[in-house]
Amino acid sequence: MSRFDKRFLALFCGILITVAGCGNSEPLVGSDAVPEAEVETTEVVDGETAKASSVADASEKLPVYEYPDKTSLLYEVNKYLIENVATNYEPADVSIPVITITTTDDSNPDDIVVYGDFYIDNYNLNVNILECESGGDYPGAMHLKKTDTGYEVTSFDVCKDGSSFDSSAKEIFGEHYDDFMKVFQTIQGTSREEQRKQIISEYVKTNNLSITAFQDYGWDPVMLD
């Protein structure tokens, strides 16, 4: 299997670490740095330039996604994905994980293991729509330890791609392999998209944003709740 989200398979055939661009926008240049020739072009396409400026202003204000419960170990899991996995892709306005937990083993506070499927999606804001630029799927096990202030991720074991997926999943999940596969096969599709929609809707509501939908390249926008 490929770690790429199914949304990208129709357009890209590569492994996960390949950046999956879903669209491009030309970088905006401040008015004090625009050469005279470019100013003349700006006057011709004034409407498009004004739109691009509003997008840039809005995207600068997008807050970093945070899991709602800061006391939960999932807060640190989400933070780790944003700070350590999303950085493998081109910078985006906001990165939002979608996590489906299979099992959590907290019997050892120095090695708490969260087994599951860990998605990361990276978005740029276009007016009031979050456009997905890249993302990937990282099924595996994340190890954490309890600290005085919360939790800290110590390592992240990720299943391999392609023909090595099943053998690596059995090694990583161990006795939890069957439970993982049941969940993994179920969430690949509509149920995960519903989960994604809910998480983005909560992010928008919590931060009082004017975002109304998210969109994958080549697909219609999905309106938020």
XYZ file of N, CA and C in Angstrom:
675
model
N 0.840 -1.196 0.000
C 0.000 0.000 0.000
C 0.873 1.243 0.000
N 0.335 2.368 -0.401
C 1.082 3.620 -0.337
C 0.562 4.426 0.818
N 1.426 5.215 1.444
C 0.962 6.035 2.557
C 0.197 7.247 2.072
N 0.207 7.483 0.754
C -0.551 8.615 0.266
C -2.030 8.428 0.534
N -2.696 9.491 0.901
C -4.143 9.485 1.041
C -4.752 9.096 -0.299
N -5.873 8.397 -0.266
C -6.530 7.986 -1.493
C -6.897 9.178 -2.366
N -7.056 10.338 -1.733
C -7.429 11.516 -2.505
C -6.372 11.886 -3.509
N -5.099 11.474 -3.275
C -4.005 11.860 -4.143
C -3.637 10.782 -5.161
N -4.201 9.570 -5.015
C -3.753 8.471 -5.856
C -4.097 8.692 -7.319
N -5.189 9.415 -7.580
C -5.571 9.623 -8.953
C -4.616 10.552 -9.679
N -3.825 11.273 -8.920
C -2.957 12.278 -9.522
C -1.489 12.003 -9.329
N -1.150 11.264 -8.317
C 0.260 11.011 -8.021
C 0.493 9.531 -7.746
N 1.583 9.007 -8.214
C 1.978 7.628 -7.943
C 3.368 7.667 -7.353
N 3.445 7.778 -6.054
C 4.744 7.858 -5.406
C 4.631 7.460 -3.975
N 5.749 7.356 -3.310
C 5.728 7.016 -1.896
C 5.403 8.231 -1.090
N 5.183 8.006 0.197
C 4.677 9.055 1.062
C 5.584 10.248 1.159
N 6.878 10.016 1.194
C 7.770 11.129 1.443
C 7.838 12.078 0.271
N 7.240 11.697 -0.880
C 7.154 12.612 -2.005
C 6.106 13.648 -1.687
N 6.394 14.900 -1.869
C 5.434 15.947 -1.548
C 4.283 15.888 -2.521
N 3.061 15.872 -1.990
C 1.882 15.753 -2.838
C 1.247 17.119 -3.013
N 1.650 17.887 -3.984
C 1.112 19.221 -4.193
C -0.279 19.136 -4.756
N -1.206 19.879 -4.161
C -2.575 19.873 -4.652
C -2.904 21.155 -5.379
N -1.956 22.042 -5.479
C -2.189 23.304 -6.152
C -1.102 24.271 -5.794
N -0.938 25.304 -6.601
C 0.089 26.298 -6.350
C -0.498 27.690 -6.431
N 0.082 28.617 -5.688
C -0.274 30.025 -5.790
C 1.007 30.816 -5.841
N 1.046 31.833 -6.666
C 2.251 32.626 -6.815
C 2.512 33.407 -5.535
N 3.758 33.502 -5.075
C 4.049 34.249 -3.853
C 3.779 35.719 -4.039
N 3.216 36.328 -3.008
C 2.922 37.751 -3.058
C 4.152 38.543 -2.648
N 4.358 39.678 -3.286
C 5.491 40.533 -2.977
C 4.971 41.842 -2.451
N 5.590 42.357 -1.402
C 5.150 43.613 -0.821
C 5.251 44.759 -1.810
N 4.397 45.756 -1.651
C 4.353 46.856 -2.610
C 5.663 47.620 -2.674
N 6.414 47.642 -1.583
C 7.673 48.377 -1.587
C 8.774 47.617 -2.308
N 8.495 46.369 -2.740
C 9.525 45.578 -3.402
C 9.136 45.188 -4.813
N 7.992 45.685 -5.316
C 7.537 45.306 -6.643
C 8.162 46.203 -7.683
N 8.907 45.651 -8.672
C 9.481 46.451 -9.740
C 8.392 47.128 -10.546
N 8.769 48.179 -11.281
C 7.794 48.977 -12.025
C 7.027 48.127 -13.022
N 7.710 47.205 -13.723
C 7.044 46.363 -14.718
C 5.962 45.517 -14.077
N 6.227 45.055 -12.887
C 5.247 44.222 -12.210
C 4.062 45.038 -11.743
N 4.283 46.291 -11.418
C 3.187 47.168 -11.012
C 2.214 47.349 -12.153
N 2.753 47.495 -13.384
C 1.887 47.662 -14.542
C 1.026 46.410 -14.760
N 1.629 45.247 -14.571
C 0.870 44.006 -14.695
C -0.215 43.912 -13.639
N 0.114 44.394 -12.444
C -0.843 44.361 -11.349
C -2.087 45.173 -11.677
N -1.909 46.284 -12.370
C -3.050 47.129 -12.717
C -3.969 46.413 -13.697
N -3.395 45.604 -14.578
C -4.197 44.894 -15.571
C -5.044 43.813 -14.919
N -4.481 43.130 -13.922
C -5.191 42.027 -13.252
C -5.522 42.440 -11.831
N -6.038 43.635 -11.696
C -6.272 44.202 -10.364
C -7.206 43.342 -9.533
N -8.268 42.794 -10.188
C -9.224 41.999 -9.439
C -8.597 40.763 -8.841
N -7.760 40.060 -9.632
C -7.110 38.856 -9.142
C -6.105 39.174 -8.055
N -5.395 40.297 -8.202
C -4.404 40.685 -7.202
C -5.083 41.007 -5.877
N -6.214 41.686 -5.939
C -6.936 42.018 -4.709
C -7.387 40.755 -4.005
N -7.829 39.771 -4.783
C -8.270 38.503 -4.200
C -7.104 37.792 -3.536
N -5.956 37.774 -4.223
C -4.786 37.104 -3.665
C -4.339 37.764 -2.380
N -4.430 39.091 -2.323
C -4.030 39.809 -1.119
C -4.918 39.442 0.052
N -6.217 39.308 -0.187
C -7.124 38.953 0.900
C -6.850 37.546 1.396
N -6.458 36.660 0.479
C -6.105 35.301 0.876
C -4.881 35.310 1.757
N -3.865 36.088 1.370
C -2.637 36.150 2.151
C -2.904 36.705 3.536
N -3.724 37.769 3.604
C -4.016 38.374 4.905
C -4.727 37.382 5.814
N -5.641 36.610 5.228
C -6.399 35.649 6.029
C -5.506 34.509 6.494
N -4.649 34.002 5.579
C -3.843 32.850 5.928
C -2.826 33.165 7.001
N -2.351 34.409 7.060
C -1.390 34.788 8.083
C -1.985 34.673 9.478
N -3.294 34.701 9.564
C -3.953 34.690 10.860
C -4.374 33.288 11.287
N -4.140 32.285 10.447
C -4.565 30.942 10.812
C -3.762 30.440 12.011
N -4.441 30.046 13.069
C -3.734 29.520 14.248
C -3.278 28.082 14.020
N -2.277 27.675 14.760
C -1.818 26.292 14.722
C -2.912 25.404 15.298
N -3.131 24.250 14.679
C -4.122 23.321 15.210
C -3.635 22.749 16.538
N -4.543 22.674 17.507
C -4.248 22.057 18.792
C -5.395 21.126 19.170
N -5.031 19.958 19.680
C -6.064 19.051 20.181
C -6.767 19.726 21.358
N -8.093 19.684 21.409
C -8.851 20.452 22.410
C -8.461 20.203 23.863
N -8.162 18.955 24.220
C -7.861 18.618 25.611
C -6.344 18.600 25.824
N -5.814 19.649 26.430
C -4.371 19.766 26.604
C -3.814 18.816 27.658
N -4.687 18.218 28.444
C -4.235 17.261 29.454
C -4.163 15.838 28.911
N -4.674 15.638 27.708
C -4.710 14.311 27.117
C -3.401 13.991 26.408
N -3.034 12.724 26.383
C -1.839 12.340 25.639
C -2.026 12.581 24.143
N -3.288 12.618 23.681
C -3.544 12.901 22.271
C -3.159 14.328 21.891
N -3.105 15.213 22.881
C -2.624 16.568 22.606
C -1.178 16.511 22.129
N -0.367 15.719 22.796
C 1.042 15.594 22.431
C 1.208 14.805 21.134
N 0.352 13.820 20.909
C 0.411 13.043 19.666
C 0.142 13.949 18.466
N -0.895 14.772 18.555
C -1.211 15.716 17.482
C -0.083 16.717 17.284
N 0.443 17.217 18.375
C 1.531 18.191 18.309
C 2.751 17.590 17.630
N 3.047 16.347 17.941
C 4.207 15.680 17.345
C 4.037 15.554 15.826
N 2.848 15.180 15.388
C 2.601 15.034 13.955
C 2.771 16.367 13.230
N 2.308 17.427 13.845
C 2.404 18.745 13.229
C 3.847 19.230 13.184
N 4.577 19.026 14.268
C 5.932 19.575 14.367
C 7.009 18.687 13.752
N 6.728 17.392 13.600
C 7.781 16.477 13.148
C 7.453 15.709 11.870
N 6.171 15.598 11.535
C 5.800 14.879 10.316
C 5.386 15.850 9.210
N 4.583 16.834 9.554
C 4.147 17.814 8.554
C 5.320 18.573 7.953
N 6.408 18.670 8.693
C 7.582 19.396 8.204
C 8.289 18.661 7.068
N 7.893 17.421 6.767
C 8.449 16.703 5.627
C 7.869 17.192 4.304
N 6.851 18.054 4.392
C 6.180 18.577 3.209
C 6.487 20.072 3.047
N 6.076 20.626 1.911
C 6.196 22.060 1.708
C 5.367 22.791 2.757
N 5.848 23.944 3.234
C 5.100 24.693 4.259
C 3.682 25.023 3.795
N 2.746 24.946 4.723
C 1.350 25.265 4.439
C 0.820 26.167 5.550
N -0.371 26.703 5.334
C -0.953 27.619 6.314
C -1.311 26.917 7.616
N -1.776 25.689 7.515
C -2.111 24.940 8.725
C -2.052 23.445 8.421
N -1.587 22.672 9.386
C -1.561 21.212 9.284
C -2.505 20.644 10.329
N -3.369 19.729 9.902
C -4.386 19.182 10.796
C -4.343 17.658 10.751
N -3.999 17.008 11.852
C -3.979 15.536 11.890
C -5.385 14.951 11.984
N -5.499 13.723 11.519
C -6.706 12.919 11.725
C -6.219 11.576 12.260
N -6.523 11.294 13.509
C -5.967 10.126 14.190
C -7.074 9.152 14.572
N -6.861 7.899 14.244
C -7.778 6.842 14.663
C -7.001 5.867 15.532
N -7.348 5.805 16.802
C -6.633 4.970 17.762
C -7.216 3.555 17.781
N -6.331 2.572 17.679
C -6.747 1.178 17.804
C -6.696 0.737 19.259
N -5.537 0.922 19.889
C -5.329 0.498 21.270
C -4.319 1.436 21.922
N -4.494 1.677 23.210
C -3.504 2.426 23.984
C -3.047 1.576 25.158
N -1.759 1.355 25.246
C -1.175 0.586 26.350
C -0.460 1.563 27.275
N -1.085 1.865 28.410
C -0.517 2.822 29.358
C -0.056 2.140 30.646
N 0.240 0.854 30.551
C 0.661 0.108 31.737
C 2.018 0.568 32.256
N 2.838 1.105 31.372
C 4.147 1.614 31.764
C 4.205 3.110 31.488
N 4.200 3.966 32.523
C 4.192 5.418 32.309
C 5.422 5.934 31.574
N 6.489 5.143 31.557
C 7.696 5.540 30.837
C 7.685 5.080 29.384
N 6.707 4.273 29.025
C 6.577 3.821 27.644
C 5.110 3.534 27.339
N 4.350 4.606 27.206
C 2.945 4.501 26.829
C 2.896 4.371 25.309
N 2.189 3.356 24.822
C 2.160 3.104 23.387
C 0.754 3.346 22.839
N 0.674 4.229 21.849
C -0.588 4.519 21.181
C -0.534 3.881 19.795
N -1.362 2.851 19.593
C -1.420 2.151 18.312
C -2.563 2.726 17.477
N -2.316 2.955 16.212
C -3.400 3.455 15.387
C -2.967 3.902 14.011
N -3.833 4.697 13.387
C -3.594 5.229 12.050
C -3.489 6.744 12.164
N -2.370 7.287 11.727
C -2.075 8.704 11.940
C -1.962 9.415 10.585
N -2.964 10.226 10.291
C -2.956 11.024 9.065
C -2.470 12.444 9.380
N -1.861 13.080 8.385
C -1.581 14.509 8.471
C -1.980 15.137 7.147
N -2.762 16.200 7.201
C -3.176 16.935 6.005
C -2.713 18.378 6.139
N -2.181 18.936 5.062
C -1.643 20.294 5.054
C -2.471 21.174 4.122
N -2.930 22.305 4.638
C -3.865 23.151 3.908
C -3.335 24.574 3.735
N -3.717 25.170 2.600
C -3.573 26.599 2.392
C -4.961 27.200 2.285
N -5.111 28.408 2.799
C -6.412 29.059 2.801
C -6.603 29.863 1.525
N -7.699 29.595 0.831
C -8.070 30.351 -0.361
C -9.430 30.981 -0.095
N -9.420 32.245 0.233
C -10.608 33.006 0.632
C -11.206 32.356 1.881
N -12.235 31.529 1.734
C -12.833 30.878 2.913
C -12.811 29.347 2.796
N -11.938 28.831 1.940
C -11.833 27.384 1.751
C -10.420 26.918 2.068
N -10.303 25.872 2.872
C -9.008 25.250 3.121
C -8.725 24.270 1.992
N -7.710 24.565 1.205
C -7.352 23.702 0.090
C -6.204 22.788 0.501
N -6.421 21.497 0.396
C -5.410 20.532 0.816
C -4.273 20.496 -0.197
N -3.084 20.790 0.273
C -1.904 20.840 -0.585
C -1.128 19.525 -0.573
N -1.133 18.828 0.545
C -0.356 17.596 0.672
C -0.824 16.845 1.906
N -0.316 15.649 2.061
C -0.673 14.873 3.245
C -0.325 13.411 3.068
N -0.415 12.667 4.137
C -0.085 11.254 4.070
C -0.589 10.486 5.263
N -0.472 9.178 5.154
C -0.973 8.255 6.156
C 0.202 7.539 6.807
N 0.242 7.534 8.133
C 1.328 6.922 8.892
C 0.773 5.939 9.928
N 0.327 4.771 9.504
C -0.126 3.782 10.492
C 1.049 3.248 11.290
N 0.848 3.073 12.588
C 1.946 2.573 13.404
C 1.704 2.745 14.883
N 2.785 2.890 15.635
C 2.708 2.997 17.097
C 3.565 4.164 17.566
N 2.964 5.036 18.351
C 3.686 6.174 18.895
C 3.941 5.923 20.383
N 5.203 6.100 20.783
C 5.611 5.865 22.168
C 5.749 7.193 22.900
N 5.192 7.261 24.100
C 5.261 8.467 24.912
C 5.650 8.114 26.341
N 6.085 9.114 27.072
C 6.333 8.928 28.502
C 5.641 10.042 29.267
N 5.219 9.717 30.491
C 4.557 10.693 31.351
C 5.602 11.615 31.943
N 5.291 12.915 31.932
C 6.192 13.906 32.514
C 5.441 14.712 33.570
N 6.149 15.613 34.237
C 5.516 16.447 35.265
C 4.489 17.394 34.664
N 4.656 17.737 33.396
C 3.760 18.701 32.756
C 2.793 18.068 31.766
N 2.919 16.777 31.530
C 2.026 16.128 30.575
C 2.643 14.874 30.000
N 2.897 14.900 28.688
C 3.467 13.745 28.009
C 4.536 14.214 27.017
N 5.402 13.280 26.662
C 6.441 13.559 25.687
C 6.603 12.356 24.769
N 6.604 12.604 23.467
C 6.790 11.527 22.500
C 8.267 11.143 22.473
N 8.538 9.853 22.605
C 9.921 9.372 22.600
C 10.304 8.704 21.285
N 9.339 8.110 20.586
C 9.621 7.501 19.294
C 8.313 7.232 18.549
N 8.445 6.998 17.244
C 7.275 6.741 16.410
C 7.633 5.656 15.397
N 7.007 4.489 15.550
C 7.243 3.369 14.644
C 6.164 3.370 13.565
N 6.580 3.471 12.312
C 5.635 3.573 11.194
C 5.732 2.346 10.300
N 4.588 1.844 9.886
C 4.556 0.695 8.984
C 5.196 1.056 7.645
N 5.828 0.071 7.036
C 6.473 0.284 5.746
C 5.441 0.286 4.623
N 5.872 0.782 3.463
C 4.991 0.837 2.301
C 5.011 -0.470 1.522
N 4.069 -0.562 0.576
C 4.084 -1.621 -0.415
C 3.982 -3.020 0.153
N 4.762 -3.914 -0.426
C 4.696 -5.321 -0.062
C 5.178 -5.593 1.359
N 5.903 -4.644 1.931
C 6.420 -4.816 3.296
C 5.438 -4.337 4.358
N 4.305 -3.802 3.922
C 3.363 -3.224 4.887
C 2.878 -4.250 5.904
N 2.391 -5.374 5.415
C 1.762 -6.339 6.308
C 2.750 -6.900 7.331
N 3.933 -7.247 6.882
C 4.924 -7.821 7.800
C 5.366 -6.792 8.831
N 5.531 -5.535 8.411
C 5.939 -4.499 9.361
C 4.813 -4.176 10.333
N 3.565 -4.231 9.855
C 2.416 -3.983 10.732
C 2.313 -5.067 11.802
N 2.546 -6.306 11.416
C 2.504 -7.398 12.394
C 3.597 -7.230 13.445
N 4.756 -6.746 13.002
C 5.862 -6.536 13.939
C 5.578 -5.389 14.898
N 5.015 -4.315 14.386
C 4.756 -3.129 15.205
C 3.558 -3.326 16.132
N 2.477 -3.892 15.618
C 1.241 -4.016 16.395
C 1.200 -5.272 17.256
N 1.962 -6.291 16.884
C 2.009 -7.490 17.705
C 0.638 -8.091 17.928
N 0.279 -8.305 19.181
C -1.009 -8.909 19.528
C -2.190 -8.025 19.153
N -1.924 -6.755 18.837
C -2.992 -5.830 18.467
C -3.185 -5.749 16.953
N -2.477 -6.585 16.209
C -2.512 -6.514 14.742
C -3.928 -6.706 14.188
N -4.625 -7.747 14.649
C -5.967 -8.026 14.127
C -6.920 -6.873 14.411
N -6.833 -6.306 15.604
C -7.687 -5.161 15.947
C -7.366 -3.974 15.054
N -6.087 -3.765 14.802
C -5.679 -2.658 13.938
C -6.228 -2.834 12.530
N -6.091 -4.014 11.964
C -6.527 -4.249 10.592
C -8.032 -4.066 10.444
N -8.797 -4.464 11.455
C -10.243 -4.280 11.393
C -10.584 -2.791 11.293
N -9.918 -1.994 12.123
C -10.156 -0.554 12.114
C -9.593 0.076 10.850
N -8.388 -0.327 10.472
C -7.703 0.255 9.332
C -8.502 0.064 8.050
N -9.056 -1.105 7.853
C -9.828 -1.388 6.654
C -11.161 -0.645 6.658
N -11.665 -0.332 7.842
C -12.947 0.366 7.956
C -12.813 1.849 7.692
N -11.713 2.453 8.197
C -11.594 3.916 8.141
C -11.083 4.426 6.805
N -10.628 3.531 5.919
C -10.132 3.981 4.631
C -11.297 4.341 3.714
N -11.829 5.525 3.891
C -12.954 5.943 3.055
C -13.868 6.916 3.762
N -15.159 6.655 3.661
C -16.166 7.603 4.127
C -16.034 7.933 5.604
N -15.814 6.941 6.457
C -15.765 7.194 7.889
C -14.608 8.118 8.254
N -13.467 7.963 7.601
C -12.340 8.841 7.893
C -12.614 10.252 7.397
N -13.295 10.387 6.279
C -13.623 11.710 5.765
C -14.605 12.422 6.689
N -15.517 11.673 7.284
C -16.432 12.266 8.249
C -15.669 12.736 9.492
N -14.709 11.929 9.913
C -13.875 12.296 11.053
C -13.062 13.550 10.722
N -12.534 13.594 9.538
C -11.766 14.759 9.079
C -12.635 16.016 9.069
N -13.846 15.889 8.561
C -14.774 17.014 8.522
C -15.088 17.527 9.923
N -15.297 16.609 10.843
C -15.617 16.992 12.220
C -14.447 17.733 12.874
N -13.231 17.225 12.669
C -12.053 17.843 13.279
C -11.840 19.252 12.731
N -11.983 19.420 11.417
C -11.807 20.745 10.825
C -12.911 21.691 11.296
N -14.133 21.179 11.383
C -15.250 22.011 11.855
C -14.993 22.509 13.275
N -14.490 21.630 14.131
C -14.187 22.023 15.511
C -13.053 23.040 15.556
N -12.060 22.854 14.704
C -10.940 23.805 14.618
C -11.443 25.190 14.219
N -12.311 25.235 13.225
C -12.864 26.507 12.745
C -13.705 27.169 13.826
N -14.547 26.391 14.486
C -15.428 26.942 15.522
C -14.628 27.431 16.725
N -13.665 26.636 17.170
C -12.859 26.996 18.341
C -12.107 28.298 18.125
N -11.625 28.490 16.913
C -10.816 29.678 16.626
C -11.607 30.812 15.964
N -12.931 30.616 15.875
C -13.821 31.654 15.340
C -13.366 32.118 13.962
N -13.146 31.165 13.070
C -12.680 31.463 11.724
C -13.858 31.507 10.750
N -13.673 32.183 9.638
C -14.734 32.322 8.636
C -14.647 31.251 7.557
N -13.898 30.201 7.805
C -13.740 29.107 6.842
C -15.043 28.319 6.749
N -15.474 28.034 5.524
C -16.754 27.357 5.327
C -16.615 25.953 4.747
N -15.419 25.601 4.222
C -15.271 24.303 3.571
C -13.800 23.933 3.451
N -13.559 22.660 3.145
C -12.213 22.235 2.765
C -12.317 21.503 1.439
N -11.195 21.430 0.717
C -11.254 20.892 -0.632
C -9.968 20.172 -1.002
N -10.116 19.012 -1.624
C -8.988 18.288 -2.196
C -8.924 18.583 -3.687
N -7.728 18.564 -4.235
C -7.539 18.881 -5.640
C -8.355 17.928 -6.520
N -9.140 18.509 -7.412
C -9.943 17.709 -8.326
C -11.289 17.290 -7.774
N -11.585 17.680 -6.534
C -12.852 17.321 -5.899
C -13.627 18.588 -5.528
N -14.939 18.422 -5.352
C -15.759 19.546 -4.922
C -15.463 19.904 -3.470
N -15.647 21.147 -3.080
C -15.455 21.515 -1.668
C -16.439 20.750 -0.784
N -15.963 20.440 0.424
C -16.809 19.786 1.413
C -17.218 20.836 2.437
N -18.506 21.116 2.505
C -18.977 22.145 3.425
C -18.861 21.656 4.867
N -18.449 22.558 5.744
C -18.278 22.214 7.155
C -19.599 22.349 7.906
N -19.677 21.668 9.032
C -20.859 21.758 9.866
C -20.922 23.142 10.511
